[in-house]
Amino acid sequence: TVPRQRPPRSDMARGLTLLLLPLALLAAPAQTEGGTAAEEVKIEVLHLPEVCSPKSKKGDLLNAHYDGFLASDGSKFYCSRTQNEGHPKWFVLGVGQVIKGLDIAMMNMCPGEKRKVIIPPSLAYGQQGYAQAKIPPNATLIFEIELYAVNKGPRSVEAFNQIDKDSDKKLSELEISQYLKEEFARDGKKRHPSVHDEILADIFKKNDHDGDGFISAKEYNVYQHDEL
């Protein structure tokens, strides 16, 4: 995804810590202090499938390709097809893993849909810009997006209930440990035994805010409004 300005994570923990990272640990949107509320994302639907379901919502895990351009001169500053061996990008919608404008632009979007969106500076990188991606200050951005998949996100009620084996509405160290083992077995990658313990400790350090040895539904921060 188009990166927020935050430190990179190691490959071994990136996917699994994504599962349980609280929103507070994600970088804040890059807004301009004087940004006007009137600014909004402009969306043009380039292609809409005959069957448009499911539609994306906050907390969903999306898989998409997109190209980013500077509106000022049309130059391309980002292309997902040239990153990560050309694989589409996975990210959770609406939680700050991409710039605010993309979180807005990709709501209510269905698999197979293509959009062209224009994002004002206040919903992109604001007054500071993003030098690493050669985005100047106060830059309006254009993205061409193709969405491939809409899945239940890692913070969904379904995901919480999947880990919560005893249905007591809180996640124990044993439950999360078992979940990690299942995930490791599923992806088939060889890991040193210490990796499991390191990730488990990291998850509790970042999510068990009251230190009671459990991660509650509130601490897990389920995105949906469903009652657990």
CSV table of N, CA and C in Angstrom, one decimal, residues 1 44 46 50-51 98 110 112 149 158 164 168 185 193-194 197-198 205 227:
chain,number,residue,atom,x,y,z
A,1,THR,N,0.8,-1.2,0.0
A,1,THR,CA,0.0,0.0,0.0
A,1,THR,C,0.9,1.2,0.0
A,44,GLU,N,-14.4,8.8,-9.7
A,44,GLU,CA,-15.0,8.4,-11.0
A,44,GLU,C,-14.9,6.9,-11.1
A,46,LEU,N,-14.7,3.8,-13.2
A,46,LEU,CA,-14.3,3.5,-14.6
A,46,LEU,C,-14.9,2.2,-15.1
A,50,GLU,N,-21.2,-6.4,-13.3
A,50,GLU,CA,-22.7,-6.6,-13.2
A,50,GLU,C,-23.1,-7.0,-11.8
A,51,VAL,N,-22.3,-7.9,-11.2
A,51,VAL,CA,-22.6,-8.3,-9.9
A,51,VAL,C,-21.6,-7.6,-8.9
A,98,VAL,N,-3.4,3.3,5.0
A,98,VAL,CA,-3.1,4.1,3.8
A,98,VAL,C,-3.6,5.5,4.1
A,110,CYS,N,-16.6,-2.8,-4.9
A,110,CYS,CA,-16.8,-4.2,-5.0
A,110,CYS,C,-15.7,-4.9,-5.8
A,112,GLY,N,-13.6,-6.3,-8.6
A,112,GLY,CA,-13.7,-6.1,-10.1
A,112,GLY,C,-13.9,-4.7,-10.5
A,149,ALA,N,-10.4,-8.1,-4.3
A,149,ALA,CA,-11.0,-8.9,-3.3
A,149,ALA,C,-11.4,-8.1,-2.1
A,158,GLU,N,-16.1,-11.9,13.5
A,158,GLU,CA,-15.8,-13.2,13.1
A,158,GLU,C,-14.4,-13.7,13.5
A,164,ASP,N,-11.3,-16.8,20.0
A,164,ASP,CA,-11.9,-17.0,21.3
A,164,ASP,C,-12.6,-18.4,21.4
A,168,ASP,N,-15.5,-16.7,25.9
A,168,ASP,CA,-15.7,-15.9,27.1
A,168,ASP,C,-15.5,-14.5,26.9
A,185,ALA,N,1.3,-22.9,10.7
A,185,ALA,CA,1.1,-24.2,9.9
A,185,ALA,C,0.5,-23.9,8.6
A,193,PRO,N,11.8,-21.6,16.7
A,193,PRO,CA,10.7,-21.7,17.7
A,193,PRO,C,10.6,-20.4,18.5
A,194,SER,N,11.7,-19.6,18.6
A,194,SER,CA,11.6,-18.4,19.4
A,194,SER,C,10.7,-17.3,18.8
A,197,ASP,N,7.2,-17.2,20.4
A,197,ASP,CA,7.2,-16.5,21.7
A,197,ASP,C,7.4,-15.0,21.6
A,198,GLU,N,8.2,-14.6,20.6
A,198,GLU,CA,8.4,-13.2,20.5
A,198,GLU,C,7.2,-12.5,20.0
A,205,LYS,N,2.0,-7.1,24.8
A,205,LYS,CA,2.6,-5.9,25.2
A,205,LYS,C,1.8,-4.7,24.6
A,227,GLU,N,-22.5,-6.7,18.4
A,227,GLU,CA,-22.3,-7.0,19.8
A,227,GLU,C,-21.6,-8.4,19.9
